[in-house]
């Protein structure tokens, strides 16, 4: 008497939404008793319930013996419950699998076709090396089974068998070849599928099948089969150079003739992925390009996505081909599907050239500053940080490529970077700031420098960037760049703007900025102030301006001194003291005093230059430097020790001279672990021990020989021998 | 090769899991089910049906309240996989007669048996709907103890 049928269980779970866990626990308890029942009806239903719960994530490995019991039932309806449970729950470590060999053998050779099929399906899920070895003879015999229904299963199952028991492949190969000619298409499909999987591991083995496969392909009307064969040819072609010549025209004809998109896609994709397309003639390449275009503009999102994916692999082979796609790929940036947009975005770097750069970047920019209310398919693009950051990265990458080679108008680029600084909802504002810094330092042209300075002053004065959201998101860190550049290249600032700039730098909003920005602000104030003193011609009437501005700055520096960051305070203090000294001692009308200012200005001398990655190599090695000279002899010996430990044999050899081998007791893993624990504990307890990760060298403390006694010089290796031993 | 096949409801309830790749432990499997279903459930309608997932590709399609999800190898044909999924749904639909999620919940074993006729070891074994339906019907009658004979 069992308490619940499967339907009862499922209904119960649905009825107990709140106490589901408890309900299932009680059901599991019932199942545990039911499954031990002697009544096969009860046992099978219990197993079926358990399989259901297993699907929901509950363990059923404890019941594997009962699974075998049900599998061995005489009744088909129970057998299938048993096999289903086995397929779902057994893995290679299930110990009852050993009990299954005879059971499966019996079912395989059963005179009832569906029992055989059950066993084949089950075996495909649970086959182990042992099972494979024990059953291979039966399986090979069954490849000639009278029913195609069985033959196709055996063929596919064999692939799983080969994985577990590779020797079987040699035995099965002739029959597999035979099955390519089977009268039933489903058997041929199965055979080609298996060969296709096998060919991903070792394509060379299947080259002899080419004529047969070619025949099938030319006479084939089955879409599924054609796709598999095309895929297989793509795997084989790289192994045999002559194959491309034969197969490419066939591919061309098929591609032109087919109306099945999945087949057309397979031909395209296989040709691109295998590199076969490199050997195609112009006509075939254009056909591929046309087909790809059709995909990319198709109404079906899948085709658009797959088309773009294939295109991104095609551009790796033929970089120039992207020219034909520029417009349609750009259109995909507006796609309703974000995944497709992302794919299109990935393609952008490959299509940028000098003339197309500006329109492409402007288009990308338009997505960043588009209306907040724009919704696509229920996703507000404006809030999708990931996608927006991708766009920004894309802009930075395509512009900085090859040291900004594609940029013809740097004023435009600097404006663009400044604009991105105000873009919300992106992760990578810091990258933008870094690039702005990089590009501005590289640009030495005087009018451009002037332009940069104007732009930076604009940034500094823009109140928007001090808004809380921008400060929080890190956008304001662009002022780190602005303040630095203004200080460094102060000579390019128009002197009329300087007083105004000093006011901006000391505005009270500055205290909201992060410490690293404030640091740059303070130094910029000093640099620009000194520049102002040097460039201004003071006379009796304008001396007041000097006093006014100096005291103003001194007052405003208080702002920075209230900062809790020690570095900001320190810098503010330093600058304040310098200004104080100047205020007290400097007479702007007296030319002699100018030397003081000049000497301060000289502190900031020197020009920043970009350093090439390979620069270090260009530094010549000084003559007196001998890199081979031994600076520490002990270190040399330690190095030798490490080297010799690579070859176990040799270490053993000279070690044995030092220490009596009998005294060496190999420490067990457990002992080693304990020793290491102890050592780490004592390291931790030692206040004076500075932890150093490099400490973990492969030294064996048990073999600490007296280094002087090691007769390294006398020993000669025979490397040839050692190698042989090691192998 | 199809590595796994999942049926997940719109609420994230698992309705079927079939693993053709035996390389994963039980733990890894449940992790995959979790990650893949949340990936698929977060997709909007009109989005494409292919997602990259680790070294696999996820191909899915929604039918009413159920997502049919397959994890295929990187070099497999996504469109073909969609056709296989569709074929499976068609067979289910014919078998149950206008199939709905409840049919599959209460007859979860049938869903597996039908899948076993369509796929074996992650490969398509029978492209013909009719053939699948015929053998399933024969198996059912066999299970019900009715007379049958193998032609």
mmCIF file of C-alpha atoms in Angstrom, chain A residues 348-521:
data_model
loop_
_atom_site.group_PDB
_atom_site.id
_atom_site.type_symbol
_atom_site.label_atom_id
_atom_site.label_comp_id
_atom_site.label_asym_id
_atom_site.label_seq_id
_atom_site.Cartn_x
_atom_site.Cartn_y
_atom_site.Cartn_z
ATOM 1 C CA UNK A 348 33.592 48.832 -34.940
ATOM 2 C CA UNK A 349 37.369 48.816 -34.310
ATOM 3 C CA UNK A 350 37.943 46.783 -37.455
ATOM 4 C CA UNK A 351 36.132 49.262 -39.684
ATOM 5 C CA UNK A 352 37.702 52.505 -38.556
ATOM 6 C CA UNK A 353 39.908 54.308 -41.040
ATOM 7 C CA UNK A 354 41.134 57.876 -41.027
ATOM 8 C CA UNK A 355 38.162 59.301 -42.933
ATOM 9 C CA UNK A 356 35.514 57.207 -41.168
ATOM 10 C CA UNK A 357 36.739 57.737 -37.628
ATOM 11 C CA UNK A 358 35.001 61.024 -36.889
ATOM 12 C CA UNK A 359 31.533 60.048 -38.177
ATOM 13 C CA UNK A 360 31.702 56.697 -36.383
ATOM 14 C CA UNK A 361 32.758 58.190 -33.069
ATOM 15 C CA UNK A 362 30.162 60.933 -33.382
ATOM 16 C CA UNK A 363 27.545 58.256 -33.923
ATOM 17 C CA UNK A 364 28.747 56.351 -30.873
ATOM 18 C CA UNK A 365 28.724 59.553 -28.864
ATOM 19 C CA UNK A 366 25.132 60.139 -29.824
ATOM 20 C CA UNK A 367 24.194 56.946 -27.972
ATOM 21 C CA UNK A 368 25.871 58.199 -24.843
ATOM 22 C CA UNK A 369 24.177 61.549 -24.708
ATOM 23 C CA UNK A 370 20.815 60.504 -26.061
ATOM 24 C CA UNK A 371 17.642 61.341 -24.339
ATOM 25 C CA UNK A 372 17.185 59.827 -20.902
ATOM 26 C CA UNK A 373 13.738 58.634 -21.771
ATOM 27 C CA UNK A 374 14.768 56.454 -24.607
ATOM 28 C CA UNK A 375 13.600 52.894 -24.085
ATOM 29 C CA UNK A 376 14.323 49.917 -26.224
ATOM 30 C CA UNK A 377 12.325 46.804 -25.770
ATOM 31 C CA UNK A 378 11.725 47.613 -22.107
ATOM 32 C CA UNK A 379 15.392 48.305 -21.448
ATOM 33 C CA UNK A 380 16.351 51.829 -20.725
ATOM 34 C CA UNK A 381 19.586 52.202 -22.616
ATOM 35 C CA UNK A 382 20.464 55.153 -20.501
ATOM 36 C CA UNK A 383 20.791 53.039 -17.374
ATOM 37 C CA UNK A 384 22.578 50.095 -18.927
ATOM 38 C CA UNK A 385 26.019 50.829 -17.512
ATOM 39 C CA UNK A 386 27.614 47.794 -19.081
ATOM 40 C CA UNK A 387 26.642 48.735 -22.612
ATOM 41 C CA UNK A 388 27.488 52.403 -22.176
ATOM 42 C CA UNK A 389 30.896 51.550 -20.779
ATOM 43 C CA UNK A 390 31.447 49.301 -23.766
ATOM 44 C CA UNK A 391 30.751 52.209 -26.056
ATOM 45 C CA UNK A 392 33.196 54.427 -24.182
ATOM 46 C CA UNK A 393 35.905 51.785 -24.280
ATOM 47 C CA UNK A 394 35.270 51.351 -27.942
ATOM 48 C CA UNK A 395 35.726 55.052 -28.598
ATOM 49 C CA UNK A 396 38.930 55.157 -26.580
ATOM 50 C CA UNK A 397 40.321 52.075 -28.287
ATOM 51 C CA UNK A 398 39.614 53.059 -31.845
ATOM 52 C CA UNK A 399 40.965 56.570 -31.312
ATOM 53 C CA UNK A 400 44.155 55.610 -29.517
ATOM 54 C CA UNK A 401 44.917 52.781 -31.926
ATOM 55 C CA UNK A 402 48.470 52.903 -33.298
ATOM 56 C CA UNK A 403 49.334 55.997 -31.272
ATOM 57 C CA UNK A 404 46.311 57.970 -32.465
ATOM 58 C CA UNK A 405 47.202 57.285 -36.103
ATOM 59 C CA UNK A 406 43.631 57.621 -37.327
ATOM 60 C CA UNK A 407 42.985 60.986 -35.772
ATOM 61 C CA UNK A 408 43.271 63.842 -38.190
ATOM 62 C CA UNK A 409 41.764 66.495 -35.966
ATOM 63 C CA UNK A 410 42.981 66.575 -32.415
ATOM 64 C CA UNK A 411 40.874 69.550 -31.424
ATOM 65 C CA UNK A 412 37.867 67.411 -32.214
ATOM 66 C CA UNK A 413 39.246 64.532 -30.184
ATOM 67 C CA UNK A 414 39.982 66.659 -27.148
ATOM 68 C CA UNK A 415 36.467 68.082 -27.293
ATOM 69 C CA UNK A 416 35.110 64.550 -27.571
ATOM 70 C CA UNK A 417 37.053 63.399 -24.538
ATOM 71 C CA UNK A 418 35.886 66.431 -22.571
ATOM 72 C CA UNK A 419 32.321 65.598 -23.570
ATOM 73 C CA UNK A 420 32.661 62.009 -22.434
ATOM 74 C CA UNK A 421 33.780 63.306 -19.052
ATOM 75 C CA UNK A 422 30.239 64.498 -18.566
ATOM 76 C CA UNK A 423 28.676 61.193 -19.558
ATOM 77 C CA UNK A 424 26.718 59.526 -16.811
ATOM 78 C CA UNK A 425 26.341 55.853 -15.976
ATOM 79 C CA UNK A 426 29.663 54.501 -17.108
ATOM 80 C CA UNK A 427 32.271 52.519 -15.253
ATOM 81 C CA UNK A 428 35.354 53.755 -16.987
ATOM 82 C CA UNK A 429 35.574 57.510 -16.503
ATOM 83 C CA UNK A 430 39.119 57.021 -15.261
ATOM 84 C CA UNK A 431 40.144 55.591 -18.621
ATOM 85 C CA UNK A 432 38.789 58.714 -20.256
ATOM 86 C CA UNK A 433 40.829 60.930 -17.920
ATOM 87 C CA UNK A 434 43.944 58.867 -18.552
ATOM 88 C CA UNK A 435 43.552 59.158 -22.274
ATOM 89 C CA UNK A 436 42.957 62.878 -22.081
ATOM 90 C CA UNK A 437 46.170 63.223 -20.077
ATOM 91 C CA UNK A 438 48.078 61.043 -22.521
ATOM 92 C CA UNK A 439 46.956 62.779 -25.646
ATOM 93 C CA UNK A 440 47.461 66.275 -24.227
ATOM 94 C CA UNK A 441 50.992 65.536 -23.072
ATOM 95 C CA UNK A 442 51.878 64.175 -26.489
ATOM 96 C CA UNK A 443 50.579 67.187 -28.369
ATOM 97 C CA UNK A 444 53.379 69.733 -28.408
ATOM 98 C CA UNK A 445 52.197 71.956 -31.193
ATOM 99 C CA UNK A 446 51.806 75.513 -29.789
ATOM 100 C CA UNK A 447 48.357 76.441 -31.127
ATOM 101 C CA UNK A 448 47.072 73.058 -30.007
ATOM 102 C CA UNK A 449 48.521 73.559 -26.545
ATOM 103 C CA UNK A 450 46.743 76.884 -26.380
ATOM 104 C CA UNK A 451 43.546 75.169 -27.421
ATOM 105 C CA UNK A 452 44.006 72.491 -24.781
ATOM 106 C CA UNK A 453 44.522 75.124 -22.098
ATOM 107 C CA UNK A 454 41.320 76.874 -23.104
ATOM 108 C CA UNK A 455 39.454 73.579 -22.980
ATOM 109 C CA UNK A 456 40.875 72.753 -19.561
ATOM 110 C CA UNK A 457 39.904 76.141 -18.181
ATOM 111 C CA UNK A 458 36.434 75.518 -19.557
ATOM 112 C CA UNK A 459 36.301 72.185 -17.721
ATOM 113 C CA UNK A 460 37.466 73.772 -14.511
ATOM 114 C CA UNK A 461 34.834 76.467 -14.707
ATOM 115 C CA UNK A 462 31.991 74.181 -15.580
ATOM 116 C CA UNK A 463 29.877 73.976 -12.454
ATOM 117 C CA UNK A 464 28.077 70.868 -13.723
ATOM 118 C CA UNK A 465 31.005 68.632 -12.998
ATOM 119 C CA UNK A 466 30.839 69.546 -9.308
ATOM 120 C CA UNK A 467 27.348 68.112 -9.041
ATOM 121 C CA UNK A 468 27.081 65.377 -6.475
ATOM 122 C CA UNK A 469 26.306 62.596 -8.944
ATOM 123 C CA UNK A 470 29.384 63.398 -10.986
ATOM 124 C CA UNK A 471 31.614 63.563 -7.951
ATOM 125 C CA UNK A 472 30.217 60.287 -6.706
ATOM 126 C CA UNK A 473 30.609 58.558 -10.055
ATOM 127 C CA UNK A 474 34.195 59.763 -10.393
ATOM 128 C CA UNK A 475 33.557 61.972 -13.429
ATOM 129 C CA UNK A 476 35.055 64.897 -11.526
ATOM 130 C CA UNK A 477 38.397 63.148 -11.567
ATOM 131 C CA UNK A 478 38.859 64.611 -15.006
ATOM 132 C CA UNK A 479 39.777 67.754 -13.098
ATOM 133 C CA UNK A 480 42.828 65.876 -11.921
ATOM 134 C CA UNK A 481 43.946 65.981 -15.520
ATOM 135 C CA UNK A 482 42.788 69.539 -16.118
ATOM 136 C CA UNK A 483 44.534 70.984 -13.077
ATOM 137 C CA UNK A 484 47.708 69.071 -13.788
ATOM 138 C CA UNK A 485 47.883 70.140 -17.422
ATOM 139 C CA UNK A 486 47.170 73.764 -16.537
ATOM 140 C CA UNK A 487 49.986 73.775 -14.014
ATOM 141 C CA UNK A 488 52.436 71.952 -16.218
ATOM 142 C CA UNK A 489 51.830 73.870 -19.432
ATOM 143 C CA UNK A 490 51.073 77.204 -17.791
ATOM 144 C CA UNK A 491 53.231 78.971 -20.392
ATOM 145 C CA UNK A 492 50.528 78.367 -22.974
ATOM 146 C CA UNK A 493 47.846 80.080 -20.933
ATOM 147 C CA UNK A 494 46.900 83.602 -22.034
ATOM 148 C CA UNK A 495 48.094 85.925 -19.310
ATOM 149 C CA UNK A 496 44.754 87.767 -19.317
ATOM 150 C CA UNK A 497 43.051 84.571 -18.212
ATOM 151 C CA UNK A 498 45.381 83.778 -15.374
ATOM 152 C CA UNK A 499 43.799 85.830 -12.597
ATOM 153 C CA UNK A 500 40.457 84.402 -13.453
ATOM 154 C CA UNK A 501 41.918 80.902 -13.472
ATOM 155 C CA UNK A 502 43.395 81.414 -10.019
ATOM 156 C CA UNK A 503 39.921 82.289 -8.775
ATOM 157 C CA UNK A 504 38.523 79.105 -10.319
ATOM 158 C CA UNK A 505 41.209 76.934 -8.804
ATOM 159 C CA UNK A 506 40.477 78.300 -5.351
ATOM 160 C CA UNK A 507 36.699 78.198 -5.630
ATOM 161 C CA UNK A 508 34.971 76.685 -2.629
ATOM 162 C CA UNK A 509 33.584 73.732 -4.664
ATOM 163 C CA UNK A 510 37.103 72.340 -4.809
ATOM 164 C CA UNK A 511 36.776 70.978 -1.314
ATOM 165 C CA UNK A 512 34.206 68.453 -2.606
ATOM 166 C CA UNK A 513 36.721 66.888 -4.923
ATOM 167 C CA UNK A 514 38.665 63.768 -4.088
ATOM 168 C CA UNK A 515 42.053 64.110 -2.409
ATOM 169 C CA UNK A 516 44.106 63.232 -5.444
ATOM 170 C CA UNK A 517 42.421 66.019 -7.377
ATOM 171 C CA UNK A 518 42.900 68.485 -4.539
ATOM 172 C CA UNK A 519 46.590 67.614 -4.453
ATOM 173 C CA UNK A 520 46.927 68.571 -8.078
ATOM 174 C CA UNK A 521 44.907 71.713 -7.501
#
